[in-house]
GROMACS .gro file of C-alpha atoms in nm:
model
  299
    1MET     CA    1   1.239   1.765   2.142
    2ALA     CA    2   0.931   1.953   1.978
    3VAL     CA    3   0.621   1.821   2.098
    4SER     CA    4   0.392   1.653   1.855
    5GLU     CA    5   0.069   1.803   1.791
    6ILE     CA    6  -0.092   1.475   1.681
    7SER     CA    7  -0.299   1.325   1.961
    8GLU     CA    8  -0.280   0.962   2.084
    9THR     CA    9  -0.641   0.871   1.960
   10PHE     CA   10  -0.544   0.983   1.602
   11GLN     CA   11  -0.589   0.714   1.383
   12THR     CA   12  -0.523   0.614   1.000
   13PHE     CA   13  -0.685   0.347   0.824
   14HIS     CA   14  -0.528   0.179   0.505
   15LYS     CA   15  -0.705  -0.034   0.253
   16VAL     CA   16  -0.520  -0.202  -0.038
   17GLU     CA   17  -0.644  -0.327  -0.384
   18MET     CA   18  -0.417  -0.495  -0.647
   19LEU     CA   19  -0.463  -0.570  -1.041
   20TYR     CA   20  -0.240  -0.802  -1.249
   21ALA     CA   21  -0.182  -0.773  -1.626
   22THR     CA   22  -0.446  -0.524  -1.683
   23ALA     CA   23  -0.449  -0.183  -1.851
   24LYS     CA   24  -0.362  -0.286  -2.180
   25VAL     CA   25  -0.560  -0.061  -2.432
   26ALA     CA   26  -0.494   0.291  -2.430
   27ASN     CA   27  -0.697   0.549  -2.230
   28THR     CA   28  -0.964   0.236  -2.150
   29TYR     CA   29  -0.969   0.195  -1.787
   30ASN     CA   30  -0.978  -0.121  -1.581
   31SER     CA   31  -1.115  -0.096  -1.231
   32PHE     CA   32  -0.979  -0.215  -0.908
   33THR     CA   33  -1.217  -0.358  -0.650
   34GLU     CA   34  -1.441  -0.114  -0.508
   35ILE     CA   35  -1.307   0.029  -0.159
   36LYS     CA   36  -1.551   0.066   0.109
   37LEU     CA   37  -1.482   0.319   0.386
   38ARG     CA   38  -1.571   0.172   0.737
   39LYS     CA   39  -1.815   0.340   0.969
   40GLY     CA   40  -1.703   0.636   1.117
   41ALA     CA   41  -1.482   0.765   0.829
   42LYS     CA   42  -1.461   1.135   0.789
   43THR     CA   43  -1.158   1.220   0.600
   44ILE     CA   44  -0.959   1.091   0.306
   45LEU     CA   45  -0.613   1.170   0.365
   46GLY     CA   46  -0.465   1.046  -0.008
   47PHE     CA   47  -0.356   0.754  -0.136
   48TYR     CA   48  -0.030   0.545  -0.251
   49GLU     CA   49  -0.005   0.374  -0.600
   50VAL     CA   50   0.235   0.155  -0.734
   51VAL     CA   51   0.292   0.030  -1.082
   52ILE     CA   52   0.481  -0.256  -1.273
   53ASP     CA   53   0.535  -0.436  -1.598
   54ALA     CA   54   0.346  -0.756  -1.589
   55LYS     CA   55   0.559  -0.864  -1.889
   56PRO     CA   56   0.815  -0.638  -2.076
   57THR     CA   57   0.742  -0.621  -2.469
   58ASP     CA   58   0.998  -0.504  -2.701
   59GLY     CA   59   0.910  -0.127  -2.810
   60GLN     CA   60   0.620  -0.072  -2.564
   61ASN     CA   61   0.645   0.149  -2.265
   62ALA     CA   62   0.385   0.243  -2.031
   63MET     CA   63   0.231   0.574  -1.858
   64CYS     CA   64  -0.068   0.531  -1.694
   65THR     CA   65  -0.332   0.755  -1.561
   66ILE     CA   66  -0.589   0.701  -1.261
   67LYS     CA   67  -0.924   0.738  -1.254
   68ILE     CA   68  -1.157   0.807  -0.914
   69GLU     CA   69  -1.513   0.767  -0.916
   70SER     CA   70  -1.746   0.749  -0.629
   71LYS     CA   71  -2.162   0.759  -0.657
   72ASP     CA   72  -2.178   0.791  -0.253
   73LEU     CA   73  -1.956   1.103  -0.259
   74LYS     CA   74  -2.050   1.265  -0.606
   75LEU     CA   75  -1.680   1.209  -0.751
   76HIS     CA   76  -1.707   1.152  -1.109
   77GLY     CA   77  -1.433   1.122  -1.350
   78ILE     CA   78  -1.133   1.245  -1.141
   79LEU     CA   79  -0.808   1.187  -1.313
   80ILE     CA   80  -0.459   1.151  -1.158
   81ALA     CA   81  -0.114   1.088  -1.345
   82SER     CA   82   0.042   0.769  -1.216
   83GLY     CA   83   0.384   0.776  -1.067
   84GLY     CA   84   0.474   0.467  -1.239
   85LEU     CA   85   0.709   0.486  -1.536
   86ILE     CA   86   0.769   0.164  -1.753
   87PRO     CA   87   1.057   0.178  -2.020
   88ASP     CA   88   1.069   0.010  -2.355
   89GLY     CA   89   1.158  -0.352  -2.393
   90ASP     CA   90   1.362  -0.477  -2.122
   91LEU     CA   91   1.640  -0.729  -2.165
   92ALA     CA   92   1.563  -1.074  -2.095
   93THR     CA   93   1.846  -1.080  -1.835
   94GLY     CA   94   1.737  -0.756  -1.679
   95THR     CA   95   1.443  -0.611  -1.472
   96SER     CA   96   1.340  -0.317  -1.259
   97ASN     CA   97   1.182  -0.210  -0.943
   98HIS     CA   98   0.911   0.043  -0.868
   99ARG     CA   99   0.870   0.233  -0.537
  100LYS     CA  100   0.508   0.358  -0.433
  101VAL     CA  101   0.406   0.689  -0.487
  102TRP     CA  102   0.199   0.921  -0.242
  103HIS     CA  103  -0.079   1.115  -0.389
  104ASP     CA  104  -0.197   1.384  -0.163
  105TRP     CA  105  -0.544   1.383  -0.259
  106SER     CA  106  -0.803   1.475  -0.026
  107PRO     CA  107  -1.171   1.564  -0.194
  108ASP     CA  108  -1.366   1.820  -0.020
  109LEU     CA  109  -1.634   1.599   0.161
  110SER     CA  110  -1.778   1.889   0.375
  111GLY     CA  111  -2.135   1.853   0.236
  112PHE     CA  112  -2.215   1.501   0.379
  113ASP     CA  113  -2.313   1.445   0.719
  114ASN     CA  114  -2.115   1.094   0.722
  115ILE     CA  115  -1.936   0.906   0.465
  116ASP     CA  116  -1.983   0.564   0.631
  117ASN     CA  117  -1.975   0.277   0.414
  118ALA     CA  118  -1.928   0.472   0.107
  119GLY     CA  119  -1.773   0.324  -0.201
  120ILE     CA  120  -1.481   0.450  -0.405
  121THR     CA  121  -1.351   0.286  -0.724
  122PHE     CA  122  -1.014   0.324  -0.841
  123SER     CA  123  -0.943   0.283  -1.232
  124ILE     CA  124  -0.619   0.258  -1.421
  125ALA     CA  125  -0.531   0.318  -1.821
  126PRO     CA  126  -0.232   0.350  -2.002
  127ILE     CA  127  -0.189   0.645  -2.252
  128THR     CA  128  -0.081   0.415  -2.506
  129ASN     CA  129  -0.139   0.038  -2.602
  130LYS     CA  130   0.034  -0.220  -2.396
  131THR     CA  131   0.016  -0.555  -2.505
  132GLU     CA  132   0.055  -0.741  -2.180
  133GLY     CA  133  -0.052  -0.469  -1.983
  134VAL     CA  134   0.071  -0.347  -1.629
  135ALA     CA  135   0.019  -0.465  -1.249
  136ALA     CA  136  -0.091  -0.196  -1.011
  137GLY     CA  137  -0.155  -0.149  -0.633
  138ILE     CA  138  -0.369   0.107  -0.449
  139GLU     CA  139  -0.354   0.202  -0.091
  140LEU     CA  140  -0.620   0.433   0.028
  141VAL     CA  141  -0.544   0.614   0.351
  142TYR     CA  142  -0.841   0.762   0.552
  143THR     CA  143  -0.913   0.885   0.888
  144ASP     CA  144  -1.225   0.907   1.135
  145ALA     CA  145  -1.084   1.267   1.226
  146THR     CA  146  -1.249   1.576   1.086
  147THR     CA  147  -0.928   1.791   1.123
  148ILE     CA  148  -0.585   1.655   0.986
  149PRO     CA  149  -0.293   1.796   1.183
  150GLU     CA  150  -0.030   1.973   0.961
  151GLU     CA  151   0.233   1.742   1.116
  152VAL     CA  152   0.064   1.432   0.982
  153LYS     CA  153   0.017   1.602   0.618
  154GLN     CA  154   0.376   1.681   0.613
  155HIS     CA  155   0.492   1.284   0.718
  156PHE     CA  156   0.264   1.167   0.449
  157LEU     CA  157   0.374   1.414   0.187
  158ASN     CA  158   0.757   1.381   0.259
  159GLY     CA  159   0.753   0.998   0.313
  160THR     CA  160   0.853   1.046   0.695
  161ILE     CA  161   0.745   0.970   1.050
  162GLU     CA  162   0.774   1.092   1.396
  163THR     CA  163   1.067   1.001   1.629
  164PHE     CA  164   1.027   0.653   1.766
  165TYR     CA  165   1.180   0.459   2.062
  166ASP     CA  166   1.103   0.080   1.979
  167GLY     CA  167   0.915  -0.122   1.756
  168ASP     CA  168   0.912  -0.506   1.656
  169PHE     CA  169   0.919  -0.679   1.304
  170GLY     CA  170   0.777  -1.007   1.132
  171ARG     CA  171   0.979  -1.205   0.890
  172GLU     CA  172   0.871  -1.462   0.601
  173ALA     CA  173   1.146  -1.649   0.403
  174ALA     CA  174   1.043  -1.744   0.085
  175GLY     CA  175   0.671  -1.752   0.161
  176VAL     CA  176   0.525  -1.429  -0.002
  177GLY     CA  177   0.348  -1.481  -0.339
  178THR     CA  178   0.285  -1.860  -0.279
  179GLY     CA  179  -0.031  -2.040  -0.396
  180THR     CA  180  -0.187  -2.001  -0.072
  181THR     CA  181  -0.118  -1.637  -0.042
  182TYR     CA  182  -0.207  -1.531  -0.394
  183ALA     CA  183  -0.558  -1.373  -0.424
  184GLU     CA  184  -0.603  -1.446  -0.070
  185TRP     CA  185  -0.464  -1.326   0.283
  186GLY     CA  186  -0.200  -1.595   0.410
  187THR     CA  187  -0.060  -1.622   0.738
  188ASP     CA  188   0.127  -1.964   0.752
  189LEU     CA  189   0.466  -1.854   0.789
  190LEU     CA  190   0.515  -1.500   0.892
  191ASP     CA  191   0.590  -1.406   1.236
  192VAL     CA  192   0.351  -1.191   1.475
  193ILE     CA  193   0.452  -0.841   1.580
  194ARG     CA  194   0.423  -0.802   1.968
  195LEU     CA  195   0.374  -0.483   2.132
  196THR     CA  196   0.528  -0.415   2.487
  197SER     CA  197   0.343  -0.236   2.752
  198GLN     CA  198   0.502   0.105   2.676
  199ALA     CA  199   0.404   0.128   2.301
  200LYS     CA  200   0.145   0.392   2.299
  201ARG     CA  201   0.093   0.489   1.954
  202LEU     CA  202   0.223   0.319   1.633
  203VAL     CA  203   0.366   0.591   1.399
  204GLY     CA  204   0.539   0.425   1.110
  205VAL     CA  205   0.518   0.092   0.930
  206PHE     CA  206   0.808  -0.086   0.731
  207ALA     CA  207   0.665  -0.334   0.450
  208GLU     CA  208   0.897  -0.493   0.197
  209THR     CA  209   0.938  -0.786  -0.041
  210VAL     CA  210   1.209  -0.918  -0.263
  211PRO     CA  211   1.189  -1.201  -0.521
  212ASN     CA  212   1.349  -1.543  -0.443
  213ALA     CA  213   1.511  -1.603  -0.758
  214PHE     CA  214   1.341  -1.427  -1.022
  215THR     CA  215   1.121  -1.636  -1.268
  216THR     CA  216   1.030  -1.560  -1.608
  217VAL     CA  217   0.730  -1.320  -1.665
  218GLU     CA  218   0.639  -1.318  -1.323
  219GLY     CA  219   0.636  -0.999  -1.113
  220LEU     CA  220   0.626  -0.912  -0.778
  221LEU     CA  221   0.356  -0.691  -0.637
  222ALA     CA  222   0.260  -0.742  -0.287
  223ALA     CA  223   0.076  -0.609   0.038
  224TYR     CA  224   0.083  -0.704   0.420
  225ARG     CA  225  -0.260  -0.686   0.645
  226PHE     CA  226  -0.231  -0.659   1.027
  227THR     CA  227  -0.513  -0.752   1.292
  228CYS     CA  228  -0.548  -0.797   1.628
  229SER     CA  229  -0.828  -0.907   1.845
  230SER     CA  230  -0.752  -0.650   2.118
  231ILE     CA  231  -0.717  -0.338   1.891
  232ASP     CA  232  -0.954  -0.188   1.599
  233LEU     CA  233  -0.695  -0.167   1.343
  234GLU     CA  234  -0.912  -0.253   1.048
  235PRO     CA  235  -0.897  -0.174   0.768
  236PHE     CA  236  -0.511  -0.222   0.807
  237GLU     CA  237  -0.363  -0.319   0.454
  238ILE     CA  238  -0.014  -0.165   0.370
  239LEU     CA  239   0.165  -0.189   0.018
  240CYS     CA  240   0.537  -0.316  -0.002
  241GLY     CA  241   0.729  -0.019  -0.046
  242THR     CA  242   0.903  -0.168  -0.355
  243ALA     CA  243   0.755  -0.385  -0.659
  244TRP     CA  244   0.932  -0.576  -0.914
  245ASP     CA  245   0.882  -0.589  -1.288
  246ALA     CA  246   0.801  -0.933  -1.432
  247PRO     CA  247   1.159  -1.029  -1.622
  248LEU     CA  248   1.152  -1.213  -1.993
  249GLY     CA  249   1.432  -1.482  -1.857
  250THR     CA  250   1.674  -1.545  -1.582
  251VAL     CA  251   1.791  -1.221  -1.437
  252ILE     CA  252   2.169  -1.198  -1.349
  253SER     CA  253   2.414  -0.922  -1.200
  254VAL     CA  254   2.150  -0.674  -1.155
  255ALA     CA  255   2.186  -0.396  -0.883
  256MET     CA  256   1.890  -0.302  -0.722
  257ALA     CA  257   1.783  -0.083  -0.421
  258GLY     CA  258   1.424  -0.066  -0.240
  259GLN     CA  259   1.222   0.193  -0.053
  260GLY     CA  260   1.373   0.072   0.280
  261ARG     CA  261   1.180   0.274   0.503
  262TYR     CA  262   0.918   0.318   0.761
  263LEU     CA  263   0.632   0.511   0.625
  264PRO     CA  264   0.364   0.696   0.838
  265CYS     CA  265   0.065   0.560   0.988
  266TYR     CA  266  -0.122   0.602   1.321
  267LYS     CA  267  -0.288   0.388   1.567
  268ALA     CA  268  -0.376   0.428   1.924
  269LEU     CA  269  -0.181   0.147   2.112
  270GLY     CA  270  -0.144   0.135   2.491
  271VAL     CA  271  -0.305  -0.211   2.524
  272GLY     CA  272   0.002  -0.391   2.717
  273VAL     CA  273   0.161  -0.682   2.566
  274VAL     CA  274  -0.051  -0.840   2.287
  275ASP     CA  275   0.036  -1.012   1.920
  276VAL     CA  276  -0.053  -0.838   1.586
  277THR     CA  277  -0.124  -1.094   1.305
  278ILE     CA  278   0.038  -1.057   1.004
  279ALA     CA  279  -0.079  -1.168   0.662
  280ASP     CA  280   0.045  -1.132   0.342
  281LYS     CA  281  -0.092  -1.119  -0.030
  282ALA     CA  282   0.071  -1.120  -0.387
  283ALA     CA  283  -0.092  -0.982  -0.695
  284GLN     CA  284  -0.036  -1.319  -0.845
  285ALA     CA  285   0.142  -1.638  -0.765
  286VAL     CA  286   0.532  -1.645  -0.780
  287SER     CA  287   0.713  -1.980  -0.833
  288ASN     CA  288   0.993  -1.927  -0.612
  289GLU     CA  289   0.803  -1.706  -0.376
  290ALA     CA  290   0.966  -1.402  -0.205
  291GLU     CA  291   1.109  -1.280   0.117
  292GLY     CA  292   0.932  -1.053   0.319
  293LEU     CA  293   0.990  -0.811   0.634
  294SER     CA  294   0.740  -0.606   0.788
  295ALA     CA  295   0.801  -0.378   1.115
  296TRP     CA  296   0.631  -0.137   1.338
  297ALA     CA  297   0.772   0.198   1.499
  298TRP     CA  298   0.590   0.307   1.795
  299ASN     CA  299   0.634   0.577   2.075
   0.00000   0.00000   0.00000
């Protein structure tokens, strides 16, 4: 087995922001909440994004662009094509799902002594008018290291993780997207993830949700947050790998497949047996809620 070039102390930070029923006017950008980098931040690895249809409209599709701005980092009007594609006029009994897309965007920050608490704003716009708009999520990934191992870059670029020997998971049955978790982080129903004393480094996270009986005009876009009093994880927020368009009516006989994989993430562990608290949040309340599963992989 090849020896990993990634040190046990290398870590990534993940921060999520979401919007719902926005980006309606062609080339008019709607902003996510500004993301503030934590103290000690050094390098931006890139970001994930996912886009869904807030409400299908006959004869209206959507392709979007993402704009990035930061006065602190002197980033002005950077435009990136979104990976989210929304087709014309979905049937009332149909829906589509979308998987989050990685953008290998890493601006040159060598001119800054530090980027502590720097603010970055992401915005999204459709290239044609979309009456009901879209919903979207951004997951910014950065690190406190100045040099990023090539192995790490490849894991994010290819959506793979290194070999792991153990892990744990948390589950939520019909709880994601309730009124208590919409627009705030809810922790009532999810299990915790329990680390073993052998866990030295987190290398991957699985995060998925699936609607529990689709409800008209309610799309599902969700994220998980992980916290632990024994480990400095924050910010550690992960967009779910699959998001779901809002249907126009009752969905029947629709075959679907999700992301269904662990995606890369790095945290030094080695603290013994401790519990990590899982919180969830949806971009909008979902009447029938959703099932959720999150998991860690470590070595």
